[in-house]
PDB file of C-alpha atoms in Angstrom:
ATOM      1  CA  MET A   1      18.708  -9.275   8.293  1.00  0.00           C
ATOM      2  CA  LEU A   2      16.459 -12.039   6.581  1.00  0.00           C
ATOM      3  CA  LYS A   3      15.682 -15.599   8.003  1.00  0.00           C
ATOM      4  CA  SER A   4      16.930 -17.842   6.363  1.00  0.00           C
ATOM      5  CA  ALA A   5      13.802 -19.238   5.553  1.00  0.00           C
ATOM      6  CA  ALA A   6      12.261 -16.381   4.421  1.00  0.00           C
ATOM      7  CA  LEU A   7      15.261 -15.225   1.905  1.00  0.00           C
ATOM      8  CA  PRO A   8      15.232 -18.215  -1.174  1.00  0.00           C
ATOM      9  CA  LEU A   9      11.885 -16.961  -1.504  1.00  0.00           C
ATOM     10  CA  LEU A  10      13.021 -13.742  -1.093  1.00  0.00           C
ATOM     11  CA  LEU A  11      15.293 -13.908  -3.552  1.00  0.00           C
ATOM     12  CA  SER A  12      12.688 -16.195  -6.056  1.00  0.00           C
ATOM     13  CA  LEU A  13      10.973 -13.156  -6.339  1.00  0.00           C
ATOM     14  CA  VAL A  14      13.426 -10.706  -7.659  1.00  0.00           C
ATOM     15  CA  ALA A  15      12.705  -9.569 -11.514  1.00  0.00           C
ATOM     16  CA  SER A  16      15.943  -7.408 -11.555  1.00  0.00           C
ATOM     17  CA  ALA A  17      18.531  -6.743  -8.952  1.00  0.00           C
ATOM     18  CA  ALA A  18      22.445  -6.166  -8.346  1.00  0.00           C
ATOM     19  CA  GLY A  19      22.650  -9.265  -7.215  1.00  0.00           C
ATOM     20  CA  ALA A  20      21.493 -11.100  -4.163  1.00  0.00           C
ATOM     21  CA  ALA A  21      24.933 -10.560  -2.612  1.00  0.00           C
ATOM     22  CA  GLN A  22      24.990  -7.063  -3.765  1.00  0.00           C
ATOM     23  CA  LEU A  23      21.814  -5.527  -2.019  1.00  0.00           C
ATOM     24  CA  THR A  24      22.504  -2.758   0.273  1.00  0.00           C
ATOM     25  CA  GLU A  25      22.022  -3.259   4.222  1.00  0.00           C
ATOM     26  CA  MET A  26      18.662  -0.665   4.285  1.00  0.00           C
ATOM     27  CA  GLU A  27      17.449  -3.185   0.878  1.00  0.00           C
ATOM     28  CA  THR A  28      17.807  -6.427   2.997  1.00  0.00           C
ATOM     29  CA  ARG A  29      15.944  -4.555   5.579  1.00  0.00           C
ATOM     30  CA  TRP A  30      12.946  -3.874   4.218  1.00  0.00           C
ATOM     31  CA  LEU A  31      13.045  -7.055   1.932  1.00  0.00           C
ATOM     32  CA  GLY A  32      13.967  -8.965   5.311  1.00  0.00           C
ATOM     33  CA  ALA A  33      10.449  -7.195   7.196  1.00  0.00           C
ATOM     34  CA  SER A  34       8.301  -7.147   3.824  1.00  0.00           C
ATOM     35  CA  ALA A  35       8.971 -11.377   4.309  1.00  0.00           C
ATOM     36  CA  SER A  36       5.277 -12.148   5.340  1.00  0.00           C
ATOM     37  CA  VAL A  37       3.581 -10.167   3.458  1.00  0.00           C
ATOM     38  CA  LEU A  38       5.486 -11.088   0.496  1.00  0.00           C
ATOM     39  CA  SER A  39       5.088 -15.078   1.566  1.00  0.00           C
ATOM     40  CA  TYR A  40       1.234 -14.022   1.213  1.00  0.00           C
ATOM     41  CA  ALA A  41       1.586 -12.883  -1.442  1.00  0.00           C
ATOM     42  CA  LYS A  42       2.641 -16.100  -3.362  1.00  0.00           C
ATOM     43  CA  GLN A  43       0.480 -18.176  -1.723  1.00  0.00           C
ATOM     44  CA  LEU A  44      -2.286 -16.463  -3.056  1.00  0.00           C
ATOM     45  CA  LYS A  45      -0.033 -16.538  -6.485  1.00  0.00           C
ATOM     46  CA  LEU A  46      -0.253 -13.018  -6.664  1.00  0.00           C
ATOM     47  CA  PRO A  47       1.908 -12.523  -9.910  1.00  0.00           C
ATOM     48  CA  VAL A  48       4.825 -10.220  -7.923  1.00  0.00           C
ATOM     49  CA  ASP A  49       8.650  -9.211  -9.022  1.00  0.00           C
ATOM     50  CA  ILE A  50      10.591  -8.012  -6.947  1.00  0.00           C
ATOM     51  CA  VAL A  51      12.202  -5.081  -8.658  1.00  0.00           C
ATOM     52  CA  VAL A  52      15.380  -2.860  -6.821  1.00  0.00           C
ATOM     53  CA  GLN A  53      16.002  -0.015  -8.657  1.00  0.00           C
ATOM     54  CA  PRO A  54      20.172  -0.052  -8.923  1.00  0.00           C
ATOM     55  CA  GLU A  55      19.634   4.646  -8.810  1.00  0.00           C
ATOM     56  CA  ALA A  56      16.750   6.149  -7.262  1.00  0.00           C
ATOM     57  CA  GLY A  57      14.419   8.558  -9.284  1.00  0.00           C
ATOM     58  CA  PRO A  58      14.008  12.224  -8.210  1.00  0.00           C
ATOM     59  CA  ASN A  59      10.436  11.433  -7.328  1.00  0.00           C
ATOM     60  CA  ASP A  60      11.106   7.989  -6.547  1.00  0.00           C
ATOM     61  CA  VAL A  61       9.362   7.396  -3.185  1.00  0.00           C
ATOM     62  CA  PRO A  62      11.205   4.557  -1.579  1.00  0.00           C
ATOM     63  CA  LEU A  63       8.869   1.364  -1.837  1.00  0.00           C
ATOM     64  CA  ALA A  64       6.211   1.293  -5.330  1.00  0.00           C
ATOM     65  CA  MET A  65       3.509  -0.861  -6.526  1.00  0.00           C
ATOM     66  CA  GLY A  66       4.298  -1.192 -10.696  1.00  0.00           C
ATOM     67  CA  PHE A  67       2.643  -3.556 -13.352  1.00  0.00           C
ATOM     68  CA  ALA A  68       3.781  -5.003 -16.741  1.00  0.00           C
ATOM     69  CA  ASP A  69       3.128  -7.074 -19.530  1.00  0.00           C
ATOM     70  CA  GLY A  70       0.209  -9.089 -16.488  1.00  0.00           C
ATOM     71  CA  ARG A  71       2.583  -8.440 -13.088  1.00  0.00           C
ATOM     72  CA  CYS A  72       3.092  -6.304 -10.329  1.00  0.00           C
ATOM     73  CA  LYS A  73       6.408  -5.512 -10.155  1.00  0.00           C
ATOM     74  CA  LEU A  74       7.346  -4.653  -6.390  1.00  0.00           C
ATOM     75  CA  VAL A  75       9.572  -1.607  -7.154  1.00  0.00           C
ATOM     76  CA  LEU A  76      12.049  -0.712  -4.427  1.00  0.00           C
ATOM     77  CA  SER A  77      14.396   2.827  -4.852  1.00  0.00           C
ATOM     78  CA  MET A  78      16.142   3.389  -1.546  1.00  0.00           C
ATOM     79  CA  ARG A  79      19.823   3.518  -3.349  1.00  0.00           C
ATOM     80  CA  GLY A  80      20.912   7.507  -2.774  1.00  0.00           C
ATOM     81  CA  ASN A  81      16.641   8.284  -1.653  1.00  0.00           C
ATOM     82  CA  PRO A  82      16.582  10.739   0.725  1.00  0.00           C
ATOM     83  CA  GLN A  83      12.773   9.513   1.508  1.00  0.00           C
ATOM     84  CA  ALA A  84      14.098   6.361   2.618  1.00  0.00           C
ATOM     85  CA  GLU A  85      15.005   7.044   5.557  1.00  0.00           C
ATOM     86  CA  ALA A  86      12.560   9.997   6.152  1.00  0.00           C
ATOM     87  CA  VAL A  87       9.641   7.544   6.031  1.00  0.00           C
ATOM     88  CA  LEU A  88      10.308   6.760   8.984  1.00  0.00           C
ATOM     89  CA  ALA A  89      11.751   9.714  10.940  1.00  0.00           C
ATOM     90  CA  GLY A  90      10.886   9.128  14.178  1.00  0.00           C
ATOM     91  CA  VAL A  91       9.964   6.203  14.520  1.00  0.00           C
ATOM     92  CA  PRO A  92      11.356   3.970  17.576  1.00  0.00           C
ATOM     93  CA  SER A  93      13.664   1.542  16.118  1.00  0.00           C
ATOM     94  CA  ASP A  94      11.456  -1.607  17.692  1.00  0.00           C
ATOM     95  CA  GLN A  95       8.470  -0.117  15.848  1.00  0.00           C
ATOM     96  CA  GLN A  96       9.822   0.627  12.261  1.00  0.00           C
ATOM     97  CA  ALA A  97       9.755  -3.449  11.285  1.00  0.00           C
ATOM     98  CA  LEU A  98       6.352  -3.448  11.893  1.00  0.00           C
ATOM     99  CA  LEU A  99       5.860  -0.269  10.454  1.00  0.00           C
ATOM    100  CA  ILE A 100       7.937  -1.143   6.771  1.00  0.00           C
ATOM    101  CA  GLU A 101       5.198  -4.655   7.029  1.00  0.00           C
ATOM    102  CA  ALA A 102       2.869  -2.247   6.839  1.00  0.00           C
ATOM    103  CA  MET A 103       4.170  -0.509   3.822  1.00  0.00           C
ATOM    104  CA  ALA A 104       4.039  -3.507   1.859  1.00  0.00           C
ATOM    105  CA  ALA A 105       1.045  -4.742   2.949  1.00  0.00           C
ATOM    106  CA  HIS A 106      -0.428  -1.987   1.544  1.00  0.00           C
ATOM    107  CA  GLU A 107       1.254  -2.090  -1.826  1.00  0.00           C
ATOM    108  CA  ILE A 108       0.118  -5.716  -2.558  1.00  0.00           C
ATOM    109  CA  GLY A 109      -3.260  -4.072  -1.325  1.00  0.00           C
ATOM    110  CA  HIS A 110      -2.805  -2.492  -4.722  1.00  0.00           C
ATOM    111  CA  CYS A 111      -1.341  -6.129  -6.770  1.00  0.00           C
ATOM    112  CA  TRP A 112      -4.629  -7.414  -4.995  1.00  0.00           C
ATOM    113  CA  ARG A 113      -7.069  -5.303  -6.934  1.00  0.00           C
ATOM    114  CA  TYR A 114      -4.686  -5.248 -10.031  1.00  0.00           C
ATOM    115  CA  ALA A 115      -4.411  -8.709 -10.625  1.00  0.00           C
ATOM    116  CA  GLU A 116      -8.497  -9.220 -10.096  1.00  0.00           C
ATOM    117  CA  GLY A 117      -8.970  -7.123 -12.753  1.00  0.00           C
ATOM    118  CA  VAL A 118     -10.737  -4.043 -10.735  1.00  0.00           C
ATOM    119  CA  TRP A 119      -8.659  -1.024 -10.769  1.00  0.00           C
ATOM    120  CA  HIS A 120      -9.997   2.313 -11.026  1.00  0.00           C
ATOM    121  CA  ALA A 121     -12.999   0.417 -10.991  1.00  0.00           C
ATOM    122  CA  LEU A 122     -15.840   1.077  -8.534  1.00  0.00           C
ATOM    123  CA  PRO A 123     -17.920  -2.114  -6.148  1.00  0.00           C
ATOM    124  CA  ALA A 124     -21.025  -3.940  -8.469  1.00  0.00           C
ATOM    125  CA  GLY A 125     -24.064  -0.731  -7.377  1.00  0.00           C
ATOM    126  CA  PHE A 126     -21.759   2.140  -7.635  1.00  0.00           C
ATOM    127  CA  VAL A 127     -22.849   5.198  -9.798  1.00  0.00           C
ATOM    128  CA  GLU A 128     -20.433   8.063 -10.665  1.00  0.00           C
ATOM    129  CA  ALA A 129     -21.041  11.947 -10.022  1.00  0.00           C
ATOM    130  CA  PRO A 130     -20.035  13.864 -12.857  1.00  0.00           C
ATOM    131  CA  GLU A 131     -17.141  16.157 -11.878  1.00  0.00           C
ATOM    132  CA  ASP A 132     -17.539  20.188 -10.536  1.00  0.00           C
ATOM    133  CA  ALA A 133     -14.597  21.286 -12.521  1.00  0.00           C
ATOM    134  CA  SER A 134     -14.863  23.959 -15.190  1.00  0.00           C
ATOM    135  CA  THR A 135     -13.016  22.897 -17.829  1.00  0.00           C
ATOM    136  CA  PRO A 136     -12.199  19.078 -19.687  1.00  0.00           C
ATOM    137  CA  GLU A 137      -8.153  19.906 -18.132  1.00  0.00           C
ATOM    138  CA  LEU A 138      -9.405  19.483 -14.913  1.00  0.00           C
ATOM    139  CA  ARG A 139     -11.837  17.194 -14.888  1.00  0.00           C
ATOM    140  CA  LYS A 140      -9.020  15.171 -15.763  1.00  0.00           C
ATOM    141  CA  LEU A 141      -6.807  15.492 -12.649  1.00  0.00           C
ATOM    142  CA  ALA A 142     -10.213  15.628 -10.386  1.00  0.00           C
ATOM    143  CA  ARG A 143     -10.660  12.062 -12.162  1.00  0.00           C
ATOM    144  CA  GLU A 144      -7.375  11.137 -11.768  1.00  0.00           C
ATOM    145  CA  LEU A 145      -6.858  12.369  -8.177  1.00  0.00           C
ATOM    146  CA  ARG A 146      -9.812  10.407  -7.014  1.00  0.00           C
ATOM    147  CA  ASP A 147      -9.250   7.367  -8.994  1.00  0.00           C
ATOM    148  CA  THR A 148      -5.671   7.643  -6.782  1.00  0.00           C
ATOM    149  CA  ARG A 149      -7.115   8.466  -3.696  1.00  0.00           C
ATOM    150  CA  ARG A 150      -9.505   5.394  -3.400  1.00  0.00           C
ATOM    151  CA  GLU A 151      -6.990   3.247  -4.681  1.00  0.00           C
ATOM    152  CA  GLU A 152      -4.656   4.756  -2.014  1.00  0.00           C
ATOM    153  CA  GLY A 153      -7.783   4.661   0.842  1.00  0.00           C
ATOM    154  CA  PHE A 154      -8.769   0.553  -0.383  1.00  0.00           C
ATOM    155  CA  SER A 155      -4.776  -0.308   1.015  1.00  0.00           C
ATOM    156  CA  ASP A 156      -4.974   1.125   3.509  1.00  0.00           C
ATOM    157  CA  LEU A 157      -7.154  -0.542   4.677  1.00  0.00           C
ATOM    158  CA  LEU A 158      -6.160  -3.966   3.480  1.00  0.00           C
ATOM    159  CA  ALA A 159      -2.025  -2.530   5.242  1.00  0.00           C
ATOM    160  CA  LEU A 160      -4.583  -2.091   8.659  1.00  0.00           C
ATOM    161  CA  ALA A 161      -6.325  -5.674   7.937  1.00  0.00           C
ATOM    162  CA  TRP A 162      -2.848  -7.520   7.664  1.00  0.00           C
ATOM    163  CA  THR A 163      -1.793  -5.698  10.907  1.00  0.00           C
ATOM    164  CA  GLN A 164      -4.856  -6.708  12.626  1.00  0.00           C
ATOM    165  CA  ARG A 165      -4.137 -10.165  11.989  1.00  0.00           C
ATOM    166  CA  GLN A 166      -0.438 -10.524  12.039  1.00  0.00           C
ATOM    167  CA  HIS A 167       0.168  -8.030  14.660  1.00  0.00           C
ATOM    168  CA  PRO A 168      -3.434  -6.973  16.312  1.00  0.00           C
ATOM    169  CA  ALA A 169      -2.073  -5.441  20.174  1.00  0.00           C
ATOM    170  CA  GLN A 170      -0.089  -3.122  17.652  1.00  0.00           C
ATOM    171  CA  TYR A 171      -2.447  -2.376  15.860  1.00  0.00           C
ATOM    172  CA  ALA A 172      -3.005   0.757  17.295  1.00  0.00           C
ATOM    173  CA  VAL A 173       0.698   2.009  15.709  1.00  0.00           C
ATOM    174  CA  VAL A 174       0.112   1.899  12.710  1.00  0.00           C
ATOM    175  CA  HIS A 175      -2.985   2.858  12.470  1.00  0.00           C
ATOM    176  CA  ALA A 176      -1.317   6.326  14.685  1.00  0.00           C
ATOM    177  CA  TRP A 177       1.239   5.962  12.037  1.00  0.00           C
ATOM    178  CA  LEU A 178      -1.484   6.176   8.916  1.00  0.00           C
ATOM    179  CA  LEU A 179      -3.471   8.968   9.734  1.00  0.00           C
ATOM    180  CA  ARG A 180      -0.285  10.761  10.633  1.00  0.00           C
ATOM    181  CA  LEU A 181       0.967  10.449   7.299  1.00  0.00           C
ATOM    182  CA  ARG A 182      -2.631  10.490   5.274  1.00  0.00           C
ATOM    183  CA  SER A 183      -3.092  14.208   7.534  1.00  0.00           C
ATOM    184  CA  GLU A 184       0.311  16.052   6.492  1.00  0.00           C
ATOM    185  CA  GLN A 185      -1.128  15.789   2.550  1.00  0.00           C
ATOM    186  CA  PRO A 186      -0.792  19.491   1.009  1.00  0.00           C
ATOM    187  CA  THR A 187      -4.001  19.459   0.077  1.00  0.00           C
ATOM    188  CA  GLU A 188      -7.900  17.990   1.040  1.00  0.00           C
ATOM    189  CA  TYR A 189      -8.726  15.677  -1.197  1.00  0.00           C
ATOM    190  CA  GLY A 190      -5.393  15.034  -3.069  1.00  0.00           C
ATOM    191  CA  SER A 191      -3.894  11.688  -4.481  1.00  0.00           C
ATOM    192  CA  HIS A 192      -3.068  10.258  -0.958  1.00  0.00           C
ATOM    193  CA  ASP A 193      -5.617  11.701   1.892  1.00  0.00           C
ATOM    194  CA  THR A 194      -7.067   8.294   2.832  1.00  0.00           C
ATOM    195  CA  ARG A 195      -8.805   9.920   6.267  1.00  0.00           C
ATOM    196  CA  ALA A 196     -12.390   8.802   5.036  1.00  0.00           C
ATOM    197  CA  TRP A 197     -11.126   5.630   5.243  1.00  0.00           C
ATOM    198  CA  LEU A 198      -8.931   5.807   7.912  1.00  0.00           C
ATOM    199  CA  LYS A 199     -11.167   7.025  10.404  1.00  0.00           C
ATOM    200  CA  LEU A 200     -14.015   4.079   9.496  1.00  0.00           C
ATOM    201  CA  ALA A 201     -10.992   1.908  11.013  1.00  0.00           C
ATOM    202  CA  PRO A 202     -10.024   3.021  14.573  1.00  0.00           C
ATOM    203  CA  ASP A 203      -9.673   0.028  15.758  1.00  0.00           C
ATOM    204  CA  GLY A 204      -9.118  -4.305  14.302  1.00  0.00           C
ATOM    205  CA  GLN A 205     -12.428  -5.115  15.511  1.00  0.00           C
ATOM    206  CA  VAL A 206     -14.233  -3.348  12.480  1.00  0.00           C
ATOM    207  CA  PHE A 207     -12.707  -5.805  10.168  1.00  0.00           C
ATOM    208  CA  ALA A 208     -14.860  -9.019  10.318  1.00  0.00           C
ATOM    209  CA  ALA A 209     -13.407 -12.045  11.279  1.00  0.00           C
ATOM    210  CA  GLY A 210     -13.142 -15.416   9.037  1.00  0.00           C
ATOM    211  CA  GLN A 211     -12.141 -12.948   5.773  1.00  0.00           C
ATOM    212  CA  THR A 212      -9.151 -12.439   3.960  1.00  0.00           C
ATOM    213  CA  PRO A 213      -8.017  -8.988   4.486  1.00  0.00           C
ATOM    214  CA  PHE A 214      -8.541  -8.131   1.084  1.00  0.00           C
ATOM    215  CA  GLU A 215     -12.238  -9.152   2.009  1.00  0.00           C
ATOM    216  CA  GLN A 216     -12.183  -7.364   4.745  1.00  0.00           C
ATOM    217  CA  ALA A 217     -10.607  -4.382   3.239  1.00  0.00           C
ATOM    218  CA  ARG A 218     -13.287  -4.487   0.495  1.00  0.00           C
ATOM    219  CA  ALA A 219     -16.087  -4.182   3.069  1.00  0.00           C
ATOM    220  CA  LEU A 220     -15.334  -0.832   5.194  1.00  0.00           C
ATOM    221  CA  TRP A 221     -13.811   0.836   1.406  1.00  0.00           C
ATOM    222  CA  SER A 222     -17.123   0.005  -0.127  1.00  0.00           C
ATOM    223  CA  LYS A 223     -17.859   2.628   3.284  1.00  0.00           C
ATOM    224  CA  GLY A 224     -15.834   4.858   2.781  1.00  0.00           C
ATOM    225  CA  LEU A 225     -16.621   6.053  -0.615  1.00  0.00           C
ATOM    226  CA  LEU A 226     -19.883   7.323   0.501  1.00  0.00           C
ATOM    227  CA  SER A 227     -18.042   9.817   2.258  1.00  0.00           C
ATOM    228  CA  ASP A 228     -15.041  10.399   0.018  1.00  0.00           C
TER     229      ASP A 228
END
């Protein structure tokens, strides 16, 4: 259940939903687990709205970040979505809130990149190598996969930096879960194969102290670009 102090905050972020009283038990549970991440995002004045889909589409993931009209849209697509249960299949019940919180931090990482105006952009000093694909269509697809993979890599590091900040004793749980999830990708170097970045953060001590999670993630993310 949502903590009473978190409920007004979360409802203030809801941009589209059937109404607070009509949120499902699963939506309420996921929002409750995400409350500390969303509170931090609001402190930073990130432009985040929560959108609750009345019905999930066939390819919708349970939690995703979209962008519209200069704002970030944290979209919950859980109604009629088997992925909402499958993503936590086999996870002990006492670890599920931790992983939901990490997923929320991952999505807020996307919002931060968007709000900073660096979505799909490389850090200063990096030069893009030409694509090797043989046709314009394949080169375009390769660029899209590469750009998505990089953003996913940043956000996975953000989830880990957040975990180290909030739950350092459980860092290994989140890292192992992310590594397992990313190792199950259908193709190597696909859009969500972030292992080049996860391998740089086997424990939370790699994140520099005294920085925000975003700064911590950005430092390691740049290193991962060299091996991606």
